[in-house]
Amino acid sequence: PVSVVSGTPVTVAEDGVYTLKVTADDAVSTTGPATASKTFTVDSTAPVVTCPSSPTYTLNQTGATITATVSDGGSGPTAPTVTAPAPTGIVGARTVGLQATDRAGNTATKWCGYSVGYRFDGFQSPLSNTAVNNVNAGSNVPVKWRITDANGVGVADPVSFVGLRLIGSPCAATATVTVTEVTISTGSDLKYQGNGIWQYNWKTPRSPTGCFDLQLRLNDSDTPRIVEVRLR
């Protein structure tokens, strides 16, 4: 029978790994007291969730997810990663909450970012996507483009169009940039042609002339779609 039980005091004022030692003094045994020990971890700190680089998905894309890594210096995470679905029904910058748990039951939630954009099929005739387009200053140029969702369904929402602008661009590596920026009014010159095709009737400026990036700005991101033009 165990007649005496004594233990080494353990202070758990902070997180860490502790060992509890217990000695049992058996009056019958001739080999001396028996000693047992138990190591345990005290962990009151939440795990750390690290978001991935912000991915980009297409409007209405299925199966989109965000996966973050989980670390924990105490008891350890219950899983090295956590994954959550990323809704893609609205374009623009989005966030999704990912919750992680460690083995001590502490939890942490981190909001990770991603973006949702249109499928841009490029500019359409009369503009070329692969060459510098020569246009006459002071003329009317129909700027056409097509945007769809991930399933090829055309986007008919006029809110998708933010505007056009010209940014000075060299025609060649040694050319001089003519102007920094010219903003183009959106006005009522925007027309929907159906099947995701849009047309903006662009009245080109009479000056300055030279080479430019014609930038189409949509509401899905701050990154414009660009086609090169030369005003002459």
Short mmCIF file of N, CA and C in Angstrom, two decimals, residues 60-226:
data_model
loop_
_atom_site.label_atom_id
_atom_site.label_comp_id
_atom_site.label_asym_id
_atom_site.label_seq_id
_atom_site.Cartn_x
_atom_site.Cartn_y
_atom_site.Cartn_z
N ASN A 60 -17.82 34.15 -60.65
CA ASN A 60 -18.63 32.93 -60.64
C ASN A 60 -17.81 31.65 -60.85
N GLN A 61 -16.52 31.71 -60.59
CA GLN A 61 -15.69 30.52 -60.67
C GLN A 61 -16.05 29.56 -59.55
N THR A 62 -16.16 28.27 -59.87
CA THR A 62 -16.49 27.27 -58.86
C THR A 62 -15.21 26.68 -58.27
N GLY A 63 -15.34 26.20 -57.02
CA GLY A 63 -14.24 25.51 -56.37
C GLY A 63 -13.12 26.41 -55.87
N ALA A 64 -13.34 27.72 -55.82
CA ALA A 64 -12.30 28.63 -55.35
C ALA A 64 -12.13 28.50 -53.83
N THR A 65 -10.91 28.39 -53.37
CA THR A 65 -10.63 28.27 -51.94
C THR A 65 -9.40 29.10 -51.57
N ILE A 66 -9.26 29.35 -50.27
CA ILE A 66 -8.08 30.00 -49.71
C ILE A 66 -7.50 29.05 -48.67
N THR A 67 -6.20 28.78 -48.74
CA THR A 67 -5.53 27.93 -47.77
C THR A 67 -4.42 28.71 -47.08
N ALA A 68 -4.48 28.75 -45.75
CA ALA A 68 -3.48 29.45 -44.94
C ALA A 68 -2.70 28.43 -44.12
N THR A 69 -1.47 28.79 -43.74
CA THR A 69 -0.65 27.94 -42.90
C THR A 69 -0.87 28.29 -41.44
N VAL A 70 -0.66 27.30 -40.57
CA VAL A 70 -0.89 27.48 -39.13
C VAL A 70 0.36 27.06 -38.38
N SER A 71 0.78 27.89 -37.43
CA SER A 71 1.91 27.57 -36.57
C SER A 71 1.52 27.82 -35.12
N ASP A 72 2.18 27.11 -34.20
CA ASP A 72 1.90 27.27 -32.79
C ASP A 72 3.10 26.78 -32.00
N GLY A 73 3.69 27.67 -31.21
CA GLY A 73 4.90 27.32 -30.47
C GLY A 73 4.65 26.60 -29.16
N GLY A 74 3.39 26.40 -28.81
CA GLY A 74 3.07 25.73 -27.56
C GLY A 74 2.71 24.27 -27.77
N SER A 75 1.42 23.99 -27.73
CA SER A 75 0.96 22.61 -27.87
C SER A 75 1.00 22.12 -29.31
N GLY A 76 1.11 23.06 -30.25
CA GLY A 76 1.14 22.70 -31.67
C GLY A 76 -0.25 22.79 -32.29
N PRO A 77 -0.33 23.07 -33.59
CA PRO A 77 -1.63 23.18 -34.26
C PRO A 77 -2.26 21.81 -34.47
N THR A 78 -3.56 21.77 -34.52
CA THR A 78 -4.24 20.51 -34.81
C THR A 78 -4.06 20.12 -36.27
N ALA A 79 -3.78 21.09 -37.13
CA ALA A 79 -3.51 20.83 -38.55
C ALA A 79 -2.57 21.92 -39.05
N PRO A 80 -1.66 21.58 -39.97
CA PRO A 80 -0.68 22.58 -40.45
C PRO A 80 -1.28 23.64 -41.36
N THR A 81 -2.46 23.38 -41.91
CA THR A 81 -3.12 24.34 -42.79
C THR A 81 -4.62 24.36 -42.51
N VAL A 82 -5.25 25.46 -42.89
CA VAL A 82 -6.71 25.56 -42.84
C VAL A 82 -7.18 26.10 -44.18
N THR A 83 -8.33 25.62 -44.62
CA THR A 83 -8.86 26.00 -45.93
C THR A 83 -10.31 26.42 -45.78
N ALA A 84 -10.70 27.45 -46.55
CA ALA A 84 -12.08 27.92 -46.55
C ALA A 84 -12.49 28.25 -47.97
N PRO A 85 -13.78 28.08 -48.31
CA PRO A 85 -14.24 28.47 -49.64
C PRO A 85 -14.15 29.97 -49.84
N ALA A 86 -13.86 30.38 -51.07
CA ALA A 86 -13.76 31.80 -51.42
C ALA A 86 -14.91 32.14 -52.37
N PRO A 87 -15.95 32.81 -51.89
CA PRO A 87 -17.08 33.16 -52.76
C PRO A 87 -16.62 34.06 -53.92
N THR A 88 -17.15 33.80 -55.11
CA THR A 88 -16.72 34.54 -56.30
C THR A 88 -17.89 35.22 -57.02
N GLY A 89 -18.97 35.47 -56.30
CA GLY A 89 -20.14 36.06 -56.94
C GLY A 89 -20.09 37.56 -57.10
N ILE A 90 -19.09 38.23 -56.49
CA ILE A 90 -18.95 39.68 -56.57
C ILE A 90 -17.51 40.02 -56.93
N VAL A 91 -17.32 40.91 -57.89
CA VAL A 91 -15.96 41.26 -58.31
C VAL A 91 -15.34 42.26 -57.33
N GLY A 92 -14.02 42.32 -57.38
CA GLY A 92 -13.28 43.24 -56.54
C GLY A 92 -12.46 42.53 -55.48
N ALA A 93 -11.91 43.31 -54.56
CA ALA A 93 -11.12 42.76 -53.46
C ALA A 93 -12.05 42.18 -52.42
N ARG A 94 -11.79 40.93 -52.02
CA ARG A 94 -12.64 40.23 -51.07
C ARG A 94 -11.78 39.66 -49.94
N THR A 95 -12.41 39.25 -48.85
CA THR A 95 -11.71 38.57 -47.76
C THR A 95 -12.56 37.39 -47.29
N VAL A 96 -11.88 36.42 -46.69
CA VAL A 96 -12.57 35.27 -46.10
C VAL A 96 -11.87 34.92 -44.79
N GLY A 97 -12.65 34.57 -43.78
CA GLY A 97 -12.10 34.24 -42.47
C GLY A 97 -11.69 32.78 -42.38
N LEU A 98 -10.48 32.54 -41.88
CA LEU A 98 -9.99 31.17 -41.68
C LEU A 98 -9.67 30.99 -40.19
N GLN A 99 -10.23 29.94 -39.60
CA GLN A 99 -10.05 29.69 -38.18
C GLN A 99 -9.16 28.47 -37.95
N ALA A 100 -8.19 28.62 -37.05
CA ALA A 100 -7.28 27.53 -36.70
C ALA A 100 -7.39 27.23 -35.21
N THR A 101 -7.03 26.00 -34.83
CA THR A 101 -7.09 25.55 -33.45
C THR A 101 -5.80 24.83 -33.09
N ASP A 102 -5.31 25.05 -31.85
CA ASP A 102 -4.15 24.27 -31.40
C ASP A 102 -4.63 23.13 -30.51
N ARG A 103 -3.68 22.29 -30.09
CA ARG A 103 -4.04 21.10 -29.32
C ARG A 103 -4.53 21.42 -27.91
N ALA A 104 -4.31 22.63 -27.46
CA ALA A 104 -4.82 23.04 -26.15
C ALA A 104 -6.21 23.64 -26.24
N GLY A 105 -6.74 23.74 -27.46
CA GLY A 105 -8.08 24.26 -27.66
C GLY A 105 -8.15 25.75 -27.93
N ASN A 106 -7.01 26.42 -28.04
CA ASN A 106 -7.02 27.83 -28.38
C ASN A 106 -7.33 28.01 -29.86
N THR A 107 -8.06 29.06 -30.19
CA THR A 107 -8.43 29.31 -31.58
C THR A 107 -7.98 30.70 -32.03
N ALA A 108 -7.83 30.86 -33.33
CA ALA A 108 -7.50 32.15 -33.92
C ALA A 108 -8.15 32.23 -35.28
N THR A 109 -8.63 33.42 -35.62
CA THR A 109 -9.25 33.66 -36.93
C THR A 109 -8.48 34.75 -37.65
N LYS A 110 -8.13 34.51 -38.91
CA LYS A 110 -7.43 35.50 -39.72
C LYS A 110 -8.23 35.71 -41.01
N TRP A 111 -8.39 36.98 -41.38
CA TRP A 111 -9.10 37.30 -42.62
C TRP A 111 -8.07 37.44 -43.73
N CYS A 112 -8.19 36.56 -44.72
CA CYS A 112 -7.23 36.53 -45.83
C CYS A 112 -7.88 37.10 -47.09
N GLY A 113 -7.07 37.83 -47.85
CA GLY A 113 -7.60 38.51 -49.01
C GLY A 113 -7.46 37.72 -50.31
N TYR A 114 -8.33 38.02 -51.24
CA TYR A 114 -8.26 37.51 -52.60
C TYR A 114 -9.04 38.47 -53.48
N SER A 115 -8.99 38.29 -54.77
CA SER A 115 -9.72 39.19 -55.66
C SER A 115 -10.50 38.38 -56.70
N VAL A 116 -11.56 38.99 -57.16
CA VAL A 116 -12.42 38.37 -58.17
C VAL A 116 -12.52 39.33 -59.35
N GLY A 117 -12.27 38.83 -60.55
CA GLY A 117 -12.27 39.69 -61.73
C GLY A 117 -13.07 39.10 -62.87
N TYR A 118 -13.26 39.90 -63.90
CA TYR A 118 -13.93 39.44 -65.11
C TYR A 118 -12.95 38.65 -65.98
N ARG A 119 -13.50 37.85 -66.86
CA ARG A 119 -12.70 37.28 -67.94
C ARG A 119 -12.74 38.29 -69.09
N PHE A 120 -11.58 38.85 -69.37
CA PHE A 120 -11.47 39.89 -70.40
C PHE A 120 -11.00 39.25 -71.70
N ASP A 121 -11.83 39.35 -72.74
CA ASP A 121 -11.52 38.72 -74.02
C ASP A 121 -10.74 39.63 -74.96
N GLY A 122 -10.30 40.78 -74.46
CA GLY A 122 -9.49 41.66 -75.28
C GLY A 122 -10.31 42.72 -75.99
N PHE A 123 -9.58 43.63 -76.63
CA PHE A 123 -10.23 44.67 -77.43
C PHE A 123 -10.61 44.09 -78.79
N GLN A 124 -11.65 44.63 -79.38
CA GLN A 124 -12.14 44.13 -80.65
C GLN A 124 -11.93 45.17 -81.75
N SER A 125 -12.07 44.74 -82.99
CA SER A 125 -11.91 45.61 -84.15
C SER A 125 -12.79 46.86 -84.00
N PRO A 126 -12.27 48.02 -84.32
CA PRO A 126 -11.11 48.29 -85.19
C PRO A 126 -9.76 48.36 -84.47
N LEU A 127 -9.71 48.17 -83.16
CA LEU A 127 -8.44 48.21 -82.45
C LEU A 127 -7.79 46.84 -82.43
N SER A 128 -6.47 46.81 -82.54
CA SER A 128 -5.71 45.58 -82.48
C SER A 128 -5.05 45.44 -81.11
N ASN A 129 -5.04 44.23 -80.57
CA ASN A 129 -4.41 43.97 -79.27
C ASN A 129 -2.90 43.75 -79.39
N THR A 130 -2.41 43.56 -80.61
CA THR A 130 -1.02 43.15 -80.79
C THR A 130 -0.17 44.16 -81.54
N ALA A 131 -0.73 45.31 -81.90
CA ALA A 131 0.03 46.31 -82.67
C ALA A 131 -0.33 47.70 -82.17
N VAL A 132 0.52 48.67 -82.52
CA VAL A 132 0.22 50.07 -82.22
C VAL A 132 -0.86 50.53 -83.19
N ASN A 133 -1.94 51.07 -82.65
CA ASN A 133 -3.07 51.48 -83.48
C ASN A 133 -2.95 52.96 -83.84
N ASN A 134 -2.89 53.24 -85.14
CA ASN A 134 -2.81 54.62 -85.61
C ASN A 134 -4.21 55.20 -85.69
N VAL A 135 -4.46 56.28 -84.96
CA VAL A 135 -5.76 56.94 -84.99
C VAL A 135 -5.55 58.43 -85.22
N ASN A 136 -6.49 59.04 -85.88
CA ASN A 136 -6.40 60.46 -86.19
C ASN A 136 -6.88 61.30 -85.00
N ALA A 137 -6.09 62.30 -84.66
CA ALA A 137 -6.49 63.22 -83.60
C ALA A 137 -7.76 63.94 -83.99
N GLY A 138 -8.71 64.05 -83.07
CA GLY A 138 -9.97 64.71 -83.34
C GLY A 138 -11.00 63.85 -84.04
N SER A 139 -10.75 62.55 -84.13
CA SER A 139 -11.70 61.66 -84.80
C SER A 139 -12.50 60.87 -83.76
N ASN A 140 -13.47 60.11 -84.27
CA ASN A 140 -14.27 59.22 -83.41
C ASN A 140 -13.80 57.79 -83.61
N VAL A 141 -13.46 57.12 -82.52
CA VAL A 141 -12.98 55.74 -82.58
C VAL A 141 -13.85 54.87 -81.68
N PRO A 142 -14.51 53.84 -82.24
CA PRO A 142 -15.27 52.92 -81.39
C PRO A 142 -14.33 51.97 -80.65
N VAL A 143 -14.30 52.08 -79.34
CA VAL A 143 -13.48 51.18 -78.51
C VAL A 143 -14.40 50.06 -78.02
N LYS A 144 -14.10 48.83 -78.44
CA LYS A 144 -14.95 47.69 -78.11
C LYS A 144 -14.17 46.66 -77.31
N TRP A 145 -14.85 46.02 -76.37
CA TRP A 145 -14.25 44.94 -75.58
C TRP A 145 -15.35 43.99 -75.12
N ARG A 146 -14.92 42.80 -74.68
CA ARG A 146 -15.88 41.81 -74.20
C ARG A 146 -15.44 41.29 -72.84
N ILE A 147 -16.37 41.23 -71.89
CA ILE A 147 -16.10 40.67 -70.57
C ILE A 147 -17.18 39.64 -70.23
N THR A 148 -16.76 38.54 -69.60
CA THR A 148 -17.67 37.47 -69.21
C THR A 148 -17.31 36.99 -67.81
N ASP A 149 -18.13 36.07 -67.30
CA ASP A 149 -17.77 35.39 -66.07
C ASP A 149 -16.99 34.13 -66.41
N ALA A 150 -16.71 33.29 -65.41
CA ALA A 150 -15.90 32.09 -65.63
C ALA A 150 -16.58 31.09 -66.54
N ASN A 151 -17.89 31.19 -66.70
CA ASN A 151 -18.64 30.25 -67.53
C ASN A 151 -18.90 30.78 -68.93
N GLY A 152 -18.31 31.94 -69.27
CA GLY A 152 -18.50 32.51 -70.59
C GLY A 152 -19.76 33.30 -70.75
N VAL A 153 -20.46 33.56 -69.65
CA VAL A 153 -21.69 34.35 -69.71
C VAL A 153 -21.32 35.83 -69.73
N GLY A 154 -21.84 36.56 -70.71
CA GLY A 154 -21.50 37.97 -70.85
C GLY A 154 -21.96 38.81 -69.67
N VAL A 155 -21.15 39.78 -69.31
CA VAL A 155 -21.48 40.71 -68.22
C VAL A 155 -22.17 41.93 -68.81
N ALA A 156 -23.42 42.17 -68.38
CA ALA A 156 -24.21 43.26 -68.96
C ALA A 156 -24.38 44.43 -68.00
N ASP A 157 -23.66 44.43 -66.90
CA ASP A 157 -23.82 45.48 -65.89
C ASP A 157 -22.98 46.71 -66.26
N PRO A 158 -23.60 47.88 -66.47
CA PRO A 158 -22.83 49.07 -66.83
C PRO A 158 -21.88 49.54 -65.73
N VAL A 159 -22.12 49.09 -64.49
CA VAL A 159 -21.22 49.45 -63.40
C VAL A 159 -19.82 48.86 -63.62
N SER A 160 -19.73 47.85 -64.49
CA SER A 160 -18.44 47.23 -64.77
C SER A 160 -17.46 48.23 -65.39
N PHE A 161 -17.97 49.25 -66.07
CA PHE A 161 -17.12 50.23 -66.75
C PHE A 161 -16.84 51.42 -65.84
N VAL A 162 -15.56 51.68 -65.59
CA VAL A 162 -15.16 52.83 -64.78
C VAL A 162 -14.77 54.00 -65.66
N GLY A 163 -14.03 53.73 -66.74
CA GLY A 163 -13.64 54.82 -67.62
C GLY A 163 -12.45 54.47 -68.48
N LEU A 164 -12.07 55.42 -69.33
CA LEU A 164 -10.89 55.31 -70.18
C LEU A 164 -9.94 56.44 -69.84
N ARG A 165 -8.65 56.21 -70.04
CA ARG A 165 -7.69 57.29 -69.91
C ARG A 165 -6.49 57.00 -70.80
N LEU A 166 -5.79 58.04 -71.16
CA LEU A 166 -4.56 57.94 -71.95
C LEU A 166 -3.37 58.19 -71.04
N ILE A 167 -2.39 57.32 -71.14
CA ILE A 167 -1.13 57.48 -70.42
C ILE A 167 -0.02 57.53 -71.45
N GLY A 168 0.80 58.57 -71.41
CA GLY A 168 1.89 58.69 -72.37
C GLY A 168 2.78 57.48 -72.37
N SER A 169 3.13 57.01 -73.57
CA SER A 169 3.95 55.81 -73.71
C SER A 169 4.88 55.98 -74.91
N PRO A 170 6.13 55.54 -74.80
CA PRO A 170 7.05 55.67 -75.94
C PRO A 170 6.67 54.73 -77.07
N CYS A 171 6.74 55.22 -78.31
CA CYS A 171 6.49 54.36 -79.47
C CYS A 171 7.66 53.39 -79.68
N ALA A 172 8.82 53.78 -79.21
CA ALA A 172 10.01 52.94 -79.29
C ALA A 172 10.84 53.18 -78.04
N ALA A 173 11.86 52.38 -77.86
CA ALA A 173 12.66 52.45 -76.64
C ALA A 173 13.32 53.81 -76.46
N THR A 174 13.62 54.51 -77.57
CA THR A 174 14.32 55.80 -77.47
C THR A 174 13.38 56.99 -77.59
N ALA A 175 12.07 56.72 -77.71
CA ALA A 175 11.12 57.81 -77.90
C ALA A 175 10.84 58.53 -76.59
N THR A 176 10.35 59.75 -76.70
CA THR A 176 10.02 60.57 -75.53
C THR A 176 8.52 60.48 -75.25
N VAL A 177 8.18 60.30 -73.97
CA VAL A 177 6.77 60.26 -73.59
C VAL A 177 6.18 61.65 -73.73
N THR A 178 5.04 61.74 -74.41
CA THR A 178 4.46 63.05 -74.72
C THR A 178 3.73 63.66 -73.53
N VAL A 179 2.91 62.88 -72.84
CA VAL A 179 2.08 63.42 -71.77
C VAL A 179 1.90 62.35 -70.71
N THR A 180 1.66 62.79 -69.48
CA THR A 180 1.50 61.83 -68.39
C THR A 180 0.14 61.15 -68.42
N GLU A 181 -0.92 61.96 -68.41
CA GLU A 181 -2.25 61.35 -68.35
C GLU A 181 -3.30 62.29 -68.92
N VAL A 182 -4.25 61.72 -69.66
CA VAL A 182 -5.42 62.45 -70.14
C VAL A 182 -6.63 61.62 -69.77
N THR A 183 -7.51 62.17 -68.94
CA THR A 183 -8.72 61.44 -68.54
C THR A 183 -9.80 61.65 -69.58
N ILE A 184 -10.51 60.58 -69.88
CA ILE A 184 -11.57 60.62 -70.89
C ILE A 184 -12.91 60.51 -70.18
N SER A 185 -13.83 61.40 -70.49
CA SER A 185 -15.14 61.38 -69.87
C SER A 185 -15.90 60.12 -70.28
N THR A 186 -16.65 59.54 -69.32
CA THR A 186 -17.44 58.35 -69.63
C THR A 186 -18.76 58.74 -70.28
N GLY A 187 -19.48 59.66 -69.67
CA GLY A 187 -20.69 60.21 -70.27
C GLY A 187 -21.70 59.18 -70.73
N SER A 188 -22.41 59.49 -71.81
CA SER A 188 -23.44 58.61 -72.34
C SER A 188 -22.97 57.87 -73.58
N ASP A 189 -21.67 57.88 -73.83
CA ASP A 189 -21.14 57.26 -75.04
C ASP A 189 -20.89 55.76 -74.89
N LEU A 190 -21.31 55.19 -73.76
CA LEU A 190 -21.13 53.76 -73.51
C LEU A 190 -22.38 53.01 -73.96
N LYS A 191 -22.18 51.99 -74.79
CA LYS A 191 -23.30 51.20 -75.29
C LYS A 191 -23.03 49.71 -75.09
N TYR A 192 -24.09 48.97 -74.68
CA TYR A 192 -23.96 47.52 -74.55
C TYR A 192 -24.47 46.86 -75.82
N GLN A 193 -23.62 45.99 -76.42
CA GLN A 193 -23.95 45.34 -77.68
C GLN A 193 -24.54 43.94 -77.51
N GLY A 194 -24.54 43.44 -76.28
CA GLY A 194 -25.01 42.08 -76.04
C GLY A 194 -23.87 41.09 -75.97
N ASN A 195 -24.10 39.97 -75.29
CA ASN A 195 -23.13 38.88 -75.18
C ASN A 195 -21.81 39.34 -74.54
N GLY A 196 -21.89 40.31 -73.62
CA GLY A 196 -20.70 40.79 -72.93
C GLY A 196 -19.89 41.81 -73.70
N ILE A 197 -20.37 42.23 -74.87
CA ILE A 197 -19.62 43.17 -75.70
C ILE A 197 -20.07 44.60 -75.40
N TRP A 198 -19.08 45.45 -75.12
CA TRP A 198 -19.34 46.86 -74.83
C TRP A 198 -18.64 47.73 -75.87
N GLN A 199 -19.22 48.91 -76.09
CA GLN A 199 -18.60 49.87 -77.01
C GLN A 199 -18.65 51.26 -76.40
N TYR A 200 -17.48 51.91 -76.44
CA TYR A 200 -17.40 53.32 -76.02
C TYR A 200 -16.96 54.14 -77.22
N ASN A 201 -17.75 55.12 -77.60
CA ASN A 201 -17.40 55.97 -78.74
C ASN A 201 -16.45 57.06 -78.26
N TRP A 202 -15.19 56.86 -78.56
CA TRP A 202 -14.13 57.71 -78.06
C TRP A 202 -13.84 58.85 -79.03
N LYS A 203 -14.04 60.05 -78.54
CA LYS A 203 -13.68 61.23 -79.31
C LYS A 203 -12.22 61.55 -78.98
N THR A 204 -11.33 61.29 -79.92
CA THR A 204 -9.89 61.46 -79.65
C THR A 204 -9.53 62.94 -79.54
N PRO A 205 -8.60 63.28 -78.66
CA PRO A 205 -8.20 64.69 -78.52
C PRO A 205 -7.42 65.16 -79.75
N ARG A 206 -7.46 66.46 -80.01
CA ARG A 206 -6.70 67.02 -81.13
C ARG A 206 -5.23 67.20 -80.75
N SER A 207 -4.99 67.31 -79.46
CA SER A 207 -3.61 67.43 -78.98
C SER A 207 -3.59 67.00 -77.52
N PRO A 208 -2.47 66.51 -77.03
CA PRO A 208 -1.22 66.32 -77.78
C PRO A 208 -1.28 65.06 -78.62
N THR A 209 -0.44 65.00 -79.61
CA THR A 209 -0.31 63.80 -80.42
C THR A 209 0.89 62.99 -79.94
N GLY A 210 1.01 61.78 -80.46
CA GLY A 210 2.10 60.90 -80.04
C GLY A 210 1.58 59.54 -79.64
N CYS A 211 2.39 58.80 -78.94
CA CYS A 211 2.05 57.43 -78.55
C CYS A 211 1.52 57.37 -77.12
N PHE A 212 0.52 56.53 -76.92
CA PHE A 212 -0.14 56.42 -75.62
C PHE A 212 -0.55 54.97 -75.36
N ASP A 213 -0.73 54.67 -74.08
CA ASP A 213 -1.47 53.49 -73.66
C ASP A 213 -2.90 53.93 -73.42
N LEU A 214 -3.82 53.36 -74.19
CA LEU A 214 -5.23 53.60 -73.94
C LEU A 214 -5.67 52.58 -72.89
N GLN A 215 -6.04 53.06 -71.71
CA GLN A 215 -6.33 52.19 -70.58
C GLN A 215 -7.83 52.10 -70.33
N LEU A 216 -8.32 50.88 -70.38
CA LEU A 216 -9.71 50.60 -70.03
C LEU A 216 -9.75 50.21 -68.55
N ARG A 217 -10.49 50.97 -67.77
CA ARG A 217 -10.60 50.69 -66.35
C ARG A 217 -11.96 50.06 -66.04
N LEU A 218 -11.92 48.88 -65.43
CA LEU A 218 -13.13 48.17 -65.01
C LEU A 218 -13.19 48.14 -63.49
N ASN A 219 -14.36 47.81 -62.96
CA ASN A 219 -14.53 47.88 -61.51
C ASN A 219 -14.07 46.63 -60.77
N ASP A 220 -13.41 45.69 -61.47
CA ASP A 220 -12.97 44.48 -60.79
C ASP A 220 -11.59 44.62 -60.16
N SER A 221 -10.81 45.63 -60.58
CA SER A 221 -9.47 45.81 -60.01
C SER A 221 -8.94 47.18 -60.40
N ASP A 222 -7.79 47.52 -59.83
CA ASP A 222 -7.12 48.77 -60.19
C ASP A 222 -6.18 48.59 -61.39
N THR A 223 -6.08 47.37 -61.89
CA THR A 223 -5.19 47.09 -63.02
C THR A 223 -5.96 47.28 -64.33
N PRO A 224 -5.58 48.25 -65.15
CA PRO A 224 -6.32 48.50 -66.38
C PRO A 224 -5.97 47.49 -67.48
N ARG A 225 -6.86 47.37 -68.46
CA ARG A 225 -6.58 46.63 -69.68
C ARG A 225 -6.08 47.66 -70.70
N ILE A 226 -5.01 47.34 -71.40
CA ILE A 226 -4.28 48.34 -72.18
C ILE A 226 -4.17 47.95 -73.65
#
